[in-house]
Amino acid sequence: MSLSPRFIAFLLAFLIAVSTVAFLTFVEGVTKNMLFVAAASSLVVSFFLILFAIELLVYREVNKMYKTIHKLRMRDFSVSRKNLIKSNNPFKKLNDEIFVYVAKKQQEIEELKKLEQFRREFLADVSHELKTPVFAAQGFIHTLIDGAIDDEFVRDKFLAKAAKSLDGLDALVKDLVALSQMETGEIRMHFEQADLSHITQEVFEQLEKTAQNRNTTLKLKTDVPGPVWVKVDTQRITQVMTNLVENAIKYGNDNGKVLVTLEEDRKHIHVSIRDNGPGIPPEHLSRIFERFYRVDKSRSKERGGTGLGLAIVKHILNAHKTKITVMSKLEKGTTFSFKLEKSE
Ligand code: ADP
């Protein structure tokens, strides 16, 4: 026997009718006909009232709860919190509370899953990146120990190669430390007034040799007469400019041109770094700011890239509350642009 709402309503209505009749039998002057009418009417009225109450208050609300659970299972969190928990009905309130709580927990779980996946991938990438230069240096040194050291020419060549691998390792560890310190907030930005034109000139001087090796010319164009004052962390923005200009030289063509442009509007200085290199295929453009993402792996490693340069650039610019964009045309070149707040 199932406890359907109708059965419960009938049972309760029957008990009410019986107690009404039992009560009326003690009243003087009540005829049998009257008792029958009282029994029938109390049975019918109670039945419908109780049925209505059960349907309305219990079954309908419980059904809604089932629907909510179904929605949560389907990961449909489309109802906003504002529309919820307004009603005075305790069932509805409970239902809405459950919905909001589970939706929040589900979203947290998804976030944690993503972070966990990211952490796993990052760990795999870091170990792979560290392994490569360590194995290379180890190989050269062991070959030397095994006898190659006696040949002067081979000795010098292998030592130079081992040193190059270790330099790469050093650059990688420095980039990793910089990135992790920025992420954990260990390094705070020190905003100050700085001349972006001066910073760019310094970066050009620092990269002069690298540019000469590829016969690349470095040029600065600005529409601001005199110093270009911006409010930045000088050291970090110098790193941004170094990474971008160095990439433009590294991934540009031999005999290439790198042009840094500084243009002002009312509140900002717009910076762009343009090269006339081979460009970046469109399918890679959205991913080059990810850690260790390289368009051409062998070319990047051969040019001493750690694969973290653009990730660091993105981080530093985020801390300056600005974003970097990239535009590239195959065989024409690549332009990286961002803006910085002016300092008067
Ligand atoms: P890397 O240390 O390998 O240079 P980056 O994060 O600086 O790493 O750059 C990521 C990738 O983006 C590079 O490996 C390269 O393939 C591509 N890239 C960056 N800058 C340029 C550019 N100016 N022209 C063409 N490709 C570029």
PDB file of N, CA, C and O and ligand atoms in Angstrom, residues 175 243-244 247-252 275 277-280 288-290 292-296 300-301 304-311 328 334 336, ligand 1:
ATOM      1  N   ASP A 175      64.156  33.052 -14.142  1.00  0.00           N
ATOM      2  CA  ASP A 175      62.796  33.362 -14.619  1.00  0.00           C
ATOM      3  C   ASP A 175      61.740  32.699 -13.741  1.00  0.00           C
ATOM      4  O   ASP A 175      60.712  33.295 -13.424  1.00  0.00           O
ATOM      5  N   ASN A 243      62.532  41.927 -22.526  1.00  0.00           N
ATOM      6  CA  ASN A 243      61.995  40.669 -23.063  1.00  0.00           C
ATOM      7  C   ASN A 243      61.403  40.872 -24.450  1.00  0.00           C
ATOM      8  O   ASN A 243      61.619  40.064 -25.361  1.00  0.00           O
ATOM      9  N   LEU A 244      60.656  41.975 -24.628  1.00  0.00           N
ATOM     10  CA  LEU A 244      59.967  42.175 -25.911  1.00  0.00           C
ATOM     11  C   LEU A 244      60.953  42.550 -27.028  1.00  0.00           C
ATOM     12  O   LEU A 244      60.848  42.051 -28.150  1.00  0.00           O
ATOM     13  N   ASN A 247      63.027  39.450 -27.860  1.00  0.00           N
ATOM     14  CA  ASN A 247      62.246  38.521 -28.697  1.00  0.00           C
ATOM     15  C   ASN A 247      62.183  39.020 -30.135  1.00  0.00           C
ATOM     16  O   ASN A 247      62.299  38.243 -31.079  1.00  0.00           O
ATOM     17  N   ALA A 248      61.971  40.339 -30.290  1.00  0.00           N
ATOM     18  CA  ALA A 248      61.864  40.904 -31.638  1.00  0.00           C
ATOM     19  C   ALA A 248      63.168  40.668 -32.418  1.00  0.00           C
ATOM     20  O   ALA A 248      63.140  40.397 -33.616  1.00  0.00           O
ATOM     21  N   ILE A 249      64.305  40.755 -31.703  1.00  0.00           N
ATOM     22  CA  ILE A 249      65.589  40.496 -32.376  1.00  0.00           C
ATOM     23  C   ILE A 249      65.729  38.991 -32.653  1.00  0.00           C
ATOM     24  O   ILE A 249      66.012  38.565 -33.775  1.00  0.00           O
ATOM     25  N   LYS A 250      65.480  38.192 -31.594  1.00  0.00           N
ATOM     26  CA  LYS A 250      65.687  36.735 -31.671  1.00  0.00           C
ATOM     27  C   LYS A 250      64.830  36.080 -32.745  1.00  0.00           C
ATOM     28  O   LYS A 250      65.297  35.248 -33.503  1.00  0.00           O
ATOM     29  N   TYR A 251      63.551  36.454 -32.764  1.00  0.00           N
ATOM     30  CA  TYR A 251      62.620  35.780 -33.681  1.00  0.00           C
ATOM     31  C   TYR A 251      62.405  36.564 -34.969  1.00  0.00           C
ATOM     32  O   TYR A 251      61.617  36.162 -35.812  1.00  0.00           O
ATOM     33  N   GLY A 252      63.097  37.701 -35.100  1.00  0.00           N
ATOM     34  CA  GLY A 252      63.018  38.449 -36.354  1.00  0.00           C
ATOM     35  C   GLY A 252      63.980  37.841 -37.368  1.00  0.00           C
ATOM     36  O   GLY A 252      64.619  36.822 -37.095  1.00  0.00           O
ATOM     37  N   ASP A 275      58.468  44.243 -35.073  1.00  0.00           N
ATOM     38  CA  ASP A 275      59.593  43.716 -35.856  1.00  0.00           C
ATOM     39  C   ASP A 275      59.089  43.368 -37.245  1.00  0.00           C
ATOM     40  O   ASP A 275      57.881  43.332 -37.487  1.00  0.00           O
ATOM     41  N   GLY A 277      59.880  40.482 -38.765  1.00  0.00           N
ATOM     42  CA  GLY A 277      60.281  39.081 -38.861  1.00  0.00           C
ATOM     43  C   GLY A 277      59.237  38.209 -39.545  1.00  0.00           C
ATOM     44  O   GLY A 277      58.294  38.726 -40.156  1.00  0.00           O
ATOM     45  N   PRO A 278      59.376  36.885 -39.379  1.00  0.00           N
ATOM     46  CA  PRO A 278      58.477  35.954 -40.075  1.00  0.00           C
ATOM     47  C   PRO A 278      57.048  35.912 -39.510  1.00  0.00           C
ATOM     48  O   PRO A 278      56.152  35.347 -40.125  1.00  0.00           O
ATOM     49  N   GLY A 279      56.831  36.527 -38.320  1.00  0.00           N
ATOM     50  CA  GLY A 279      55.476  36.568 -37.745  1.00  0.00           C
ATOM     51  C   GLY A 279      55.123  35.282 -37.002  1.00  0.00           C
ATOM     52  O   GLY A 279      55.897  34.317 -36.994  1.00  0.00           O
ATOM     53  N   ILE A 280      53.946  35.306 -36.378  1.00  0.00           N
ATOM     54  CA  ILE A 280      53.484  34.157 -35.586  1.00  0.00           C
ATOM     55  C   ILE A 280      52.188  33.641 -36.223  1.00  0.00           C
ATOM     56  O   ILE A 280      51.261  34.425 -36.425  1.00  0.00           O
ATOM     57  N   ILE A 288      50.805  32.203 -26.804  1.00  0.00           N
ATOM     58  CA  ILE A 288      52.230  32.512 -26.585  1.00  0.00           C
ATOM     59  C   ILE A 288      52.527  33.101 -25.212  1.00  0.00           C
ATOM     60  O   ILE A 288      53.673  33.118 -24.804  1.00  0.00           O
ATOM     61  N   PHE A 289      51.475  33.575 -24.492  1.00  0.00           N
ATOM     62  CA  PHE A 289      51.725  34.137 -23.154  1.00  0.00           C
ATOM     63  C   PHE A 289      51.697  33.056 -22.070  1.00  0.00           C
ATOM     64  O   PHE A 289      51.926  33.344 -20.909  1.00  0.00           O
ATOM     65  N   GLU A 290      51.378  31.814 -22.477  1.00  0.00           N
ATOM     66  CA  GLU A 290      51.387  30.731 -21.488  1.00  0.00           C
ATOM     67  C   GLU A 290      52.824  30.345 -21.177  1.00  0.00           C
ATOM     68  O   GLU A 290      53.691  30.452 -22.040  1.00  0.00           O
ATOM     69  N   PHE A 292      56.053  28.335 -20.926  1.00  0.00           N
ATOM     70  CA  PHE A 292      56.728  27.303 -21.721  1.00  0.00           C
ATOM     71  C   PHE A 292      56.100  27.063 -23.092  1.00  0.00           C
ATOM     72  O   PHE A 292      56.385  26.068 -23.733  1.00  0.00           O
ATOM     73  N   TYR A 293      55.197  27.949 -23.503  1.00  0.00           N
ATOM     74  CA  TYR A 293      54.624  27.764 -24.841  1.00  0.00           C
ATOM     75  C   TYR A 293      55.559  28.378 -25.870  1.00  0.00           C
ATOM     76  O   TYR A 293      55.951  29.531 -25.761  1.00  0.00           O
ATOM     77  N   ARG A 294      55.940  27.570 -26.831  1.00  0.00           N
ATOM     78  CA  ARG A 294      56.832  28.069 -27.879  1.00  0.00           C
ATOM     79  C   ARG A 294      56.247  27.712 -29.226  1.00  0.00           C
ATOM     80  O   ARG A 294      55.701  26.629 -29.408  1.00  0.00           O
ATOM     81  N   VAL A 295      56.365  28.627 -30.175  1.00  0.00           N
ATOM     82  CA  VAL A 295      55.824  28.361 -31.512  1.00  0.00           C
ATOM     83  C   VAL A 295      56.731  27.331 -32.201  1.00  0.00           C
ATOM     84  O   VAL A 295      56.268  26.317 -32.701  1.00  0.00           O
ATOM     85  N   ASP A 296      58.000  27.633 -32.200  1.00  0.00           N
ATOM     86  CA  ASP A 296      58.951  26.724 -32.831  1.00  0.00           C
ATOM     87  C   ASP A 296      59.949  26.321 -31.745  1.00  0.00           C
ATOM     88  O   ASP A 296      60.844  27.076 -31.394  1.00  0.00           O
ATOM     89  N   SER A 300      63.385  28.313 -30.592  1.00  0.00           N
ATOM     90  CA  SER A 300      63.378  29.082 -29.346  1.00  0.00           C
ATOM     91  C   SER A 300      64.527  28.644 -28.442  1.00  0.00           C
ATOM     92  O   SER A 300      65.231  29.457 -27.859  1.00  0.00           O
ATOM     93  N   LYS A 301      64.714  27.313 -28.323  1.00  0.00           N
ATOM     94  CA  LYS A 301      65.758  26.816 -27.412  1.00  0.00           C
ATOM     95  C   LYS A 301      67.137  27.159 -27.952  1.00  0.00           C
ATOM     96  O   LYS A 301      68.028  27.546 -27.194  1.00  0.00           O
ATOM     97  N   GLY A 304      68.235  30.411 -26.971  1.00  0.00           N
ATOM     98  CA  GLY A 304      68.404  30.650 -25.529  1.00  0.00           C
ATOM     99  C   GLY A 304      67.133  31.033 -24.797  1.00  0.00           C
ATOM    100  O   GLY A 304      67.196  31.581 -23.708  1.00  0.00           O
ATOM    101  N   GLY A 305      65.985  30.753 -25.392  1.00  0.00           N
ATOM    102  CA  GLY A 305      64.729  31.152 -24.737  1.00  0.00           C
ATOM    103  C   GLY A 305      64.330  30.173 -23.640  1.00  0.00           C
ATOM    104  O   GLY A 305      64.499  28.973 -23.779  1.00  0.00           O
ATOM    105  N   THR A 306      63.800  30.724 -22.524  1.00  0.00           N
ATOM    106  CA  THR A 306      63.345  29.848 -21.440  1.00  0.00           C
ATOM    107  C   THR A 306      61.869  29.480 -21.624  1.00  0.00           C
ATOM    108  O   THR A 306      61.359  28.605 -20.932  1.00  0.00           O
ATOM    109  N   GLY A 307      61.184  30.185 -22.508  1.00  0.00           N
ATOM    110  CA  GLY A 307      59.755  29.934 -22.699  1.00  0.00           C
ATOM    111  C   GLY A 307      58.907  30.652 -21.658  1.00  0.00           C
ATOM    112  O   GLY A 307      57.697  30.475 -21.596  1.00  0.00           O
ATOM    113  N   LEU A 308      59.565  31.481 -20.818  1.00  0.00           N
ATOM    114  CA  LEU A 308      58.823  32.167 -19.744  1.00  0.00           C
ATOM    115  C   LEU A 308      58.753  33.679 -19.961  1.00  0.00           C
ATOM    116  O   LEU A 308      58.068  34.381 -19.231  1.00  0.00           O
ATOM    117  N   GLY A 309      59.500  34.166 -20.967  1.00  0.00           N
ATOM    118  CA  GLY A 309      59.616  35.604 -21.185  1.00  0.00           C
ATOM    119  C   GLY A 309      58.277  36.316 -21.275  1.00  0.00           C
ATOM    120  O   GLY A 309      58.030  37.299 -20.546  1.00  0.00           O
ATOM    121  N   LEU A 310      57.378  35.830 -22.123  1.00  0.00           N
ATOM    122  CA  LEU A 310      56.101  36.521 -22.316  1.00  0.00           C
ATOM    123  C   LEU A 310      55.165  36.326 -21.122  1.00  0.00           C
ATOM    124  O   LEU A 310      54.355  37.205 -20.824  1.00  0.00           O
ATOM    125  N   ALA A 311      55.302  35.176 -20.437  1.00  0.00           N
ATOM    126  CA  ALA A 311      54.476  34.960 -19.231  1.00  0.00           C
ATOM    127  C   ALA A 311      54.853  36.006 -18.177  1.00  0.00           C
ATOM    128  O   ALA A 311      53.975  36.575 -17.504  1.00  0.00           O
ATOM    129  N   SER A 328      50.004  39.950 -35.489  1.00  0.00           N
ATOM    130  CA  SER A 328      51.098  39.407 -36.278  1.00  0.00           C
ATOM    131  C   SER A 328      50.606  39.016 -37.663  1.00  0.00           C
ATOM    132  O   SER A 328      49.485  38.537 -37.818  1.00  0.00           O
ATOM    133  N   THR A 334      55.628  41.158 -36.384  1.00  0.00           N
ATOM    134  CA  THR A 334      54.800  41.055 -35.182  1.00  0.00           C
ATOM    135  C   THR A 334      54.866  42.365 -34.399  1.00  0.00           C
ATOM    136  O   THR A 334      55.923  42.993 -34.342  1.00  0.00           O
ATOM    137  N   PHE A 336      53.786  43.905 -30.564  1.00  0.00           N
ATOM    138  CA  PHE A 336      53.242  43.776 -29.207  1.00  0.00           C
ATOM    139  C   PHE A 336      52.929  45.187 -28.716  1.00  0.00           C
ATOM    140  O   PHE A 336      53.754  46.094 -28.888  1.00  0.00           O
TER     141      PHE A 336
HETATM  142  P1  ADP B   1      61.123  32.253 -25.243  1.00  0.00           P
HETATM  143  O1  ADP B   1      61.892  32.234 -23.998  1.00  0.00           O
HETATM  144  O2  ADP B   1      61.018  30.918 -25.911  1.00  0.00           O
HETATM  145  O3  ADP B   1      61.529  33.370 -26.142  1.00  0.00           O
HETATM  146  P2  ADP B   1      58.715  33.752 -24.774  1.00  0.00           P
HETATM  147  O4  ADP B   1      57.673  33.532 -23.727  1.00  0.00           O
HETATM  148  O5  ADP B   1      59.488  35.016 -24.722  1.00  0.00           O
HETATM  149  O6  ADP B   1      59.635  32.476 -24.728  1.00  0.00           O
HETATM  150  O7  ADP B   1      58.006  33.632 -26.192  1.00  0.00           O
HETATM  151  C1  ADP B   1      57.135  32.546 -26.456  1.00  0.00           C
HETATM  152  C2  ADP B   1      57.174  32.192 -27.919  1.00  0.00           C
HETATM  153  O8  ADP B   1      56.533  33.201 -28.682  1.00  0.00           O
HETATM  154  C3  ADP B   1      58.574  32.084 -28.497  1.00  0.00           C
HETATM  155  O9  ADP B   1      59.095  30.788 -28.315  1.00  0.00           O
HETATM  156  C4  ADP B   1      58.356  32.403 -29.950  1.00  0.00           C
HETATM  157  O10 ADP B   1      58.007  31.212 -30.645  1.00  0.00           O
HETATM  158  C5  ADP B   1      57.149  33.338 -29.955  1.00  0.00           C
HETATM  159  N1  ADP B   1      57.532  34.765 -30.138  1.00  0.00           N
HETATM  160  C6  ADP B   1      57.714  35.678 -29.165  1.00  0.00           C
HETATM  161  N2  ADP B   1      58.018  36.879 -29.680  1.00  0.00           N
HETATM  162  C7  ADP B   1      58.030  36.742 -31.020  1.00  0.00           C
HETATM  163  C8  ADP B   1      58.273  37.620 -32.124  1.00  0.00           C
HETATM  164  N3  ADP B   1      58.561  38.920 -31.942  1.00  0.00           N
HETATM  165  N4  ADP B   1      58.202  37.109 -33.375  1.00  0.00           N
HETATM  166  C9  ADP B   1      57.892  35.810 -33.559  1.00  0.00           C
HETATM  167  N5  ADP B   1      57.645  34.923 -32.567  1.00  0.00           N
HETATM  168  C10 ADP B   1      57.712  35.375 -31.319  1.00  0.00           C
END
